[in-house]
Each structure stands twice: as structure tokens, then as C-alpha cells.
JSON list of C-alpha atoms in Angstrom, two decimals:
[
{"chain": "J", "resi": 1235, "resn": "MET", "atom": "CA", "xyz": [105.90, 98.82, 84.30]},
{"chain": "J", "resi": 1236, "resn": "ILE", "atom": "CA", "xyz": [102.12, 100.09, 85.52]},
{"chain": "J", "resi": 1237, "resn": "THR", "atom": "CA", "xyz": [100.68, 103.24, 84.55]},
{"chain": "J", "resi": 1238, "resn": "PHE", "atom": "CA", "xyz": [99.55, 106.30, 86.62]},
{"chain": "J", "resi": 1239, "resn": "ASP", "atom": "CA", "xyz": [96.03, 105.07, 86.12]},
{"chain": "J", "resi": 1240, "resn": "ASP", "atom": "CA", "xyz": [96.67, 101.38, 87.42]},
{"chain": "J", "resi": 1241, "resn": "PHE", "atom": "CA", "xyz": [98.45, 103.39, 90.74]},
{"chain": "J", "resi": 1242, "resn": "LYS", "atom": "CA", "xyz": [95.71, 105.28, 90.91]},
{"chain": "J", "resi": 1243, "resn": "LYS", "atom": "CA", "xyz": [93.31, 102.20, 91.92]},
{"chain": "J", "resi": 1244, "resn": "LEU", "atom": "CA", "xyz": [95.50, 101.51, 95.14]},
{"chain": "J", "resi": 1245, "resn": "ASP", "atom": "CA", "xyz": [93.74, 103.20, 98.08]},
{"chain": "J", "resi": 1246, "resn": "ILE", "atom": "CA", "xyz": [96.32, 103.41, 100.88]},
{"chain": "J", "resi": 1247, "resn": "ARG", "atom": "CA", "xyz": [95.73, 104.62, 104.18]},
{"chain": "J", "resi": 1248, "resn": "ILE", "atom": "CA", "xyz": [97.34, 105.17, 107.35]},
{"chain": "J", "resi": 1249, "resn": "GLY", "atom": "CA", "xyz": [95.88, 103.51, 110.22]},
{"chain": "J", "resi": 1250, "resn": "ARG", "atom": "CA", "xyz": [96.74, 103.09, 114.23]},
{"chain": "J", "resi": 1251, "resn": "VAL", "atom": "CA", "xyz": [97.07, 99.49, 115.46]},
{"chain": "J", "resi": 1252, "resn": "ILE", "atom": "CA", "xyz": [94.53, 99.68, 118.47]},
{"chain": "J", "resi": 1253, "resn": "SER", "atom": "CA", "xyz": [94.95, 95.87, 119.19]},
{"chain": "J", "resi": 1254, "resn": "SER", "atom": "CA", "xyz": [97.62, 93.40, 118.43]},
{"chain": "J", "resi": 1255, "resn": "GLU", "atom": "CA", "xyz": [97.96, 89.45, 118.97]},
{"chain": "J", "resi": 1256, "resn": "LYS", "atom": "CA", "xyz": [99.83, 86.29, 118.21]},
{"chain": "J", "resi": 1257, "resn": "ILE", "atom": "CA", "xyz": [97.80, 84.12, 116.21]},
{"chain": "J", "resi": 1258, "resn": "GLU", "atom": "CA", "xyz": [97.97, 80.74, 118.03]},
{"chain": "J", "resi": 1259, "resn": "GLY", "atom": "CA", "xyz": [100.03, 77.98, 116.04]},
{"chain": "J", "resi": 1260, "resn": "ALA", "atom": "CA", "xyz": [101.78, 80.85, 114.24]},
{"chain": "J", "resi": 1261, "resn": "ASP", "atom": "CA", "xyz": [105.22, 81.80, 114.57]},
{"chain": "J", "resi": 1262, "resn": "LYS", "atom": "CA", "xyz": [105.11, 84.85, 112.04]},
{"chain": "J", "resi": 1263, "resn": "LEU", "atom": "CA", "xyz": [102.04, 86.11, 111.98]},
{"chain": "J", "resi": 1264, "resn": "LEU", "atom": "CA", "xyz": [99.98, 88.58, 114.31]},
{"chain": "J", "resi": 1265, "resn": "LYS", "atom": "CA", "xyz": [95.73, 89.44, 114.37]},
{"chain": "J", "resi": 1266, "resn": "LEU", "atom": "CA", "xyz": [95.72, 93.85, 114.42]},
{"chain": "J", "resi": 1267, "resn": "GLU", "atom": "CA", "xyz": [92.88, 95.55, 114.68]},
{"chain": "J", "resi": 1268, "resn": "VAL", "atom": "CA", "xyz": [93.49, 98.89, 112.98]},
{"chain": "J", "resi": 1269, "resn": "ASP", "atom": "CA", "xyz": [91.29, 102.11, 113.01]},
{"chain": "J", "resi": 1270, "resn": "PHE", "atom": "CA", "xyz": [90.97, 104.30, 110.30]},
{"chain": "J", "resi": 1271, "resn": "GLY", "atom": "CA", "xyz": [88.89, 106.49, 111.86]},
{"chain": "J", "resi": 1272, "resn": "THR", "atom": "CA", "xyz": [85.83, 105.81, 110.23]},
{"chain": "J", "resi": 1273, "resn": "GLU", "atom": "CA", "xyz": [85.95, 101.97, 110.46]},
{"chain": "J", "resi": 1274, "resn": "LYS", "atom": "CA", "xyz": [88.07, 99.62, 112.08]},
{"chain": "J", "resi": 1275, "resn": "ARG", "atom": "CA", "xyz": [89.39, 96.85, 110.14]},
{"chain": "J", "resi": 1276, "resn": "GLN", "atom": "CA", "xyz": [91.18, 93.26, 111.10]},
{"chain": "J", "resi": 1277, "resn": "ILE", "atom": "CA", "xyz": [94.88, 92.79, 109.25]},
{"chain": "J", "resi": 1278, "resn": "VAL", "atom": "CA", "xyz": [96.60, 89.31, 109.62]},
{"chain": "J", "resi": 1279, "resn": "ALA", "atom": "CA", "xyz": [100.27, 90.54, 109.08]},
{"chain": "J", "resi": 1280, "resn": "GLY", "atom": "CA", "xyz": [103.52, 88.12, 108.70]},
{"chain": "J", "resi": 1281, "resn": "ILE", "atom": "CA", "xyz": [105.48, 90.37, 110.98]},
{"chain": "J", "resi": 1282, "resn": "ALA", "atom": "CA", "xyz": [105.40, 88.45, 114.38]},
{"chain": "J", "resi": 1283, "resn": "GLU", "atom": "CA", "xyz": [109.19, 87.29, 113.97]},
{"chain": "J", "resi": 1284, "resn": "VAL", "atom": "CA", "xyz": [109.96, 91.02, 114.26]},
{"chain": "J", "resi": 1285, "resn": "TYR", "atom": "CA", "xyz": [107.55, 92.65, 116.51]},
{"chain": "J", "resi": 1286, "resn": "THR", "atom": "CA", "xyz": [105.84, 91.82, 119.27]},
{"chain": "J", "resi": 1287, "resn": "PRO", "atom": "CA", "xyz": [101.95, 92.37, 119.80]},
{"chain": "J", "resi": 1288, "resn": "GLU", "atom": "CA", "xyz": [103.23, 94.90, 122.64]},
{"chain": "J", "resi": 1289, "resn": "GLN", "atom": "CA", "xyz": [105.37, 96.83, 120.01]},
{"chain": "J", "resi": 1290, "resn": "MET", "atom": "CA", "xyz": [102.37, 97.34, 117.95]},
{"chain": "J", "resi": 1291, "resn": "LEU", "atom": "CA", "xyz": [100.18, 98.95, 119.98]},
{"chain": "J", "resi": 1292, "resn": "GLY", "atom": "CA", "xyz": [99.27, 102.64, 118.85]},
{"chain": "J", "resi": 1293, "resn": "LYS", "atom": "CA", "xyz": [101.96, 102.36, 115.72]},
{"chain": "J", "resi": 1294, "resn": "GLU", "atom": "CA", "xyz": [100.72, 104.29, 112.26]},
{"chain": "J", "resi": 1295, "resn": "ILE", "atom": "CA", "xyz": [101.01, 101.96, 109.33]},
{"chain": "J", "resi": 1296, "resn": "PRO", "atom": "CA", "xyz": [100.35, 102.59, 105.77]},
{"chain": "J", "resi": 1297, "resn": "VAL", "atom": "CA", "xyz": [97.51, 99.93, 104.49]},
{"chain": "J", "resi": 1298, "resn": "LEU", "atom": "CA", "xyz": [96.34, 98.75, 101.38]},
{"chain": "J", "resi": 1299, "resn": "THR", "atom": "CA", "xyz": [92.66, 98.72, 102.04]},
{"chain": "J", "resi": 1300, "resn": "ASN", "atom": "CA", "xyz": [91.13, 98.06, 98.64]},
{"chain": "J", "resi": 1301, "resn": "LEU", "atom": "CA", "xyz": [92.62, 94.56, 98.65]},
{"chain": "J", "resi": 1302, "resn": "GLU", "atom": "CA", "xyz": [90.04, 91.91, 98.42]},
{"chain": "J", "resi": 1303, "resn": "PRO", "atom": "CA", "xyz": [89.57, 90.09, 102.05]},
{"chain": "J", "resi": 1304, "resn": "ARG", "atom": "CA", "xyz": [91.29, 86.64, 102.14]},
{"chain": "J", "resi": 1305, "resn": "LYS", "atom": "CA", "xyz": [91.15, 84.36, 104.94]},
{"chain": "J", "resi": 1306, "resn": "ILE", "atom": "CA", "xyz": [94.36, 83.40, 106.44]},
{"chain": "J", "resi": 1307, "resn": "ARG", "atom": "CA", "xyz": [94.63, 80.35, 109.03]},
{"chain": "J", "resi": 1308, "resn": "GLY", "atom": "CA", "xyz": [90.76, 80.68, 109.20]},
{"chain": "J", "resi": 1309, "resn": "ILE", "atom": "CA", "xyz": [90.87, 84.62, 109.99]},
{"chain": "J", "resi": 1310, "resn": "GLU", "atom": "CA", "xyz": [89.83, 87.41, 107.68]},
{"chain": "J", "resi": 1311, "resn": "SER", "atom": "CA", "xyz": [92.10, 89.80, 106.80]},
{"chain": "J", "resi": 1312, "resn": "GLN", "atom": "CA", "xyz": [90.86, 92.99, 105.51]},
{"chain": "J", "resi": 1313, "resn": "GLY", "atom": "CA", "xyz": [93.90, 94.83, 104.19]},
{"chain": "J", "resi": 1314, "resn": "MET", "atom": "CA", "xyz": [97.68, 94.84, 103.91]},
{"chain": "J", "resi": 1315, "resn": "ILE", "atom": "CA", "xyz": [100.33, 96.63, 105.65]},
{"chain": "J", "resi": 1316, "resn": "LEU", "atom": "CA", "xyz": [102.90, 97.89, 103.64]},
{"chain": "J", "resi": 1317, "resn": "ALA", "atom": "CA", "xyz": [106.44, 97.51, 105.00]},
{"chain": "J", "resi": 1318, "resn": "VAL", "atom": "CA", "xyz": [109.99, 97.33, 103.57]},
{"chain": "J", "resi": 1319, "resn": "ASP", "atom": "CA", "xyz": [111.62, 93.72, 102.96]},
{"chain": "J", "resi": 1320, "resn": "VAL", "atom": "CA", "xyz": [115.34, 93.92, 104.64]},
{"chain": "J", "resi": 1321, "resn": "ASN", "atom": "CA", "xyz": [117.07, 90.18, 104.12]},
{"chain": "J", "resi": 1322, "resn": "GLY", "atom": "CA", "xyz": [113.54, 88.61, 104.15]},
{"chain": "J", "resi": 1323, "resn": "LYS", "atom": "CA", "xyz": [112.39, 90.54, 107.51]},
{"chain": "J", "resi": 1324, "resn": "PRO", "atom": "CA", "xyz": [109.62, 93.17, 107.41]},
{"chain": "J", "resi": 1325, "resn": "ILE", "atom": "CA", "xyz": [110.45, 96.52, 108.93]},
{"chain": "J", "resi": 1326, "resn": "LEU", "atom": "CA", "xyz": [107.63, 98.90, 108.98]},
{"chain": "J", "resi": 1327, "resn": "LEU", "atom": "CA", "xyz": [106.90, 102.14, 107.69]},
{"chain": "J", "resi": 1328, "resn": "HIS", "atom": "CA", "xyz": [105.70, 105.43, 109.59]},
{"chain": "J", "resi": 1329, "resn": "PRO", "atom": "CA", "xyz": [104.28, 108.74, 108.85]},
{"chain": "J", "resi": 1330, "resn": "GLU", "atom": "CA", "xyz": [107.04, 111.50, 109.83]},
{"chain": "J", "resi": 1331, "resn": "ARG", "atom": "CA", "xyz": [104.73, 112.93, 112.25]},
{"chain": "J", "resi": 1332, "resn": "GLU", "atom": "CA", "xyz": [101.06, 111.70, 113.69]},
{"chain": "J", "resi": 1333, "resn": "VAL", "atom": "CA", "xyz": [98.57, 112.03, 111.28]},
{"chain": "J", "resi": 1334, "resn": "MET", "atom": "CA", "xyz": [95.05, 111.29, 111.57]},
{"chain": "J", "resi": 1335, "resn": "PRO", "atom": "CA", "xyz": [93.58, 107.83, 111.33]},
{"chain": "J", "resi": 1336, "resn": "GLY", "atom": "CA", "xyz": [92.43, 107.21, 107.53]},
{"chain": "J", "resi": 1337, "resn": "SER", "atom": "CA", "xyz": [94.62, 109.65, 105.86]},
{"chain": "J", "resi": 1338, "resn": "ILE", "atom": "CA", "xyz": [95.32, 108.97, 102.19]},
{"chain": "J", "resi": 1339, "resn": "VAL", "atom": "CA", "xyz": [98.92, 107.95, 101.12]},
{"chain": "J", "resi": 1340, "resn": "ARG", "atom": "CA", "xyz": [99.71, 109.49, 97.69]}
]
């Protein structure tokens, strides 16, 4: 269990995917460029077995933005997308209707 104060430390925002490409030599990884309104970030996500780069374009997705950056396959990932795990496969979460990039999830 975590406290509510622990939860408040998470900065989850909605980003819009503006570019997406497969990472060469990695079956599960896509490199996404995500627009948060005031900034754009590069995110490496293990979703390529379920989603093609073309399917990701324009999608609005929740991203944990205050996670420390990490290099994955030599590419810096500046956040983590949130998804549901169904039988080991990611299913993306989306707002019910279009929202502004950078909107805070609470």
C-alpha cells in the first residue's frame, strides 16, 4: 500500500503521439515522439507486438512524465506510457474524448 501523498508524487499527463517508428533489432519496441503541449518527449514503449507505428499516430495516451529517463537499446526514454496488461499484451488507455496535450491525469 502507498499513501495518497505517494500517489500525488506521480505526474501523469496525456500526450499525443506525433511520430512513431520501430526500433531496429527489437521486436517489441517502438520509439514514439509525444507532444505534451509545452514540450515534446521521446518515449520507448514495449508495444510493437500489438500496435504498428502507423496505428500509434495521433493517439492520446497517459504518460508518467516524472520518471527518471532511462536508456533502452541506446535510446533515451523520457517517460513511461500506461497501459493495461491482458494476457501479457499491452492494451492502451485513452481519454473518452479529445483533450489538450499535457492535460493532468488525477
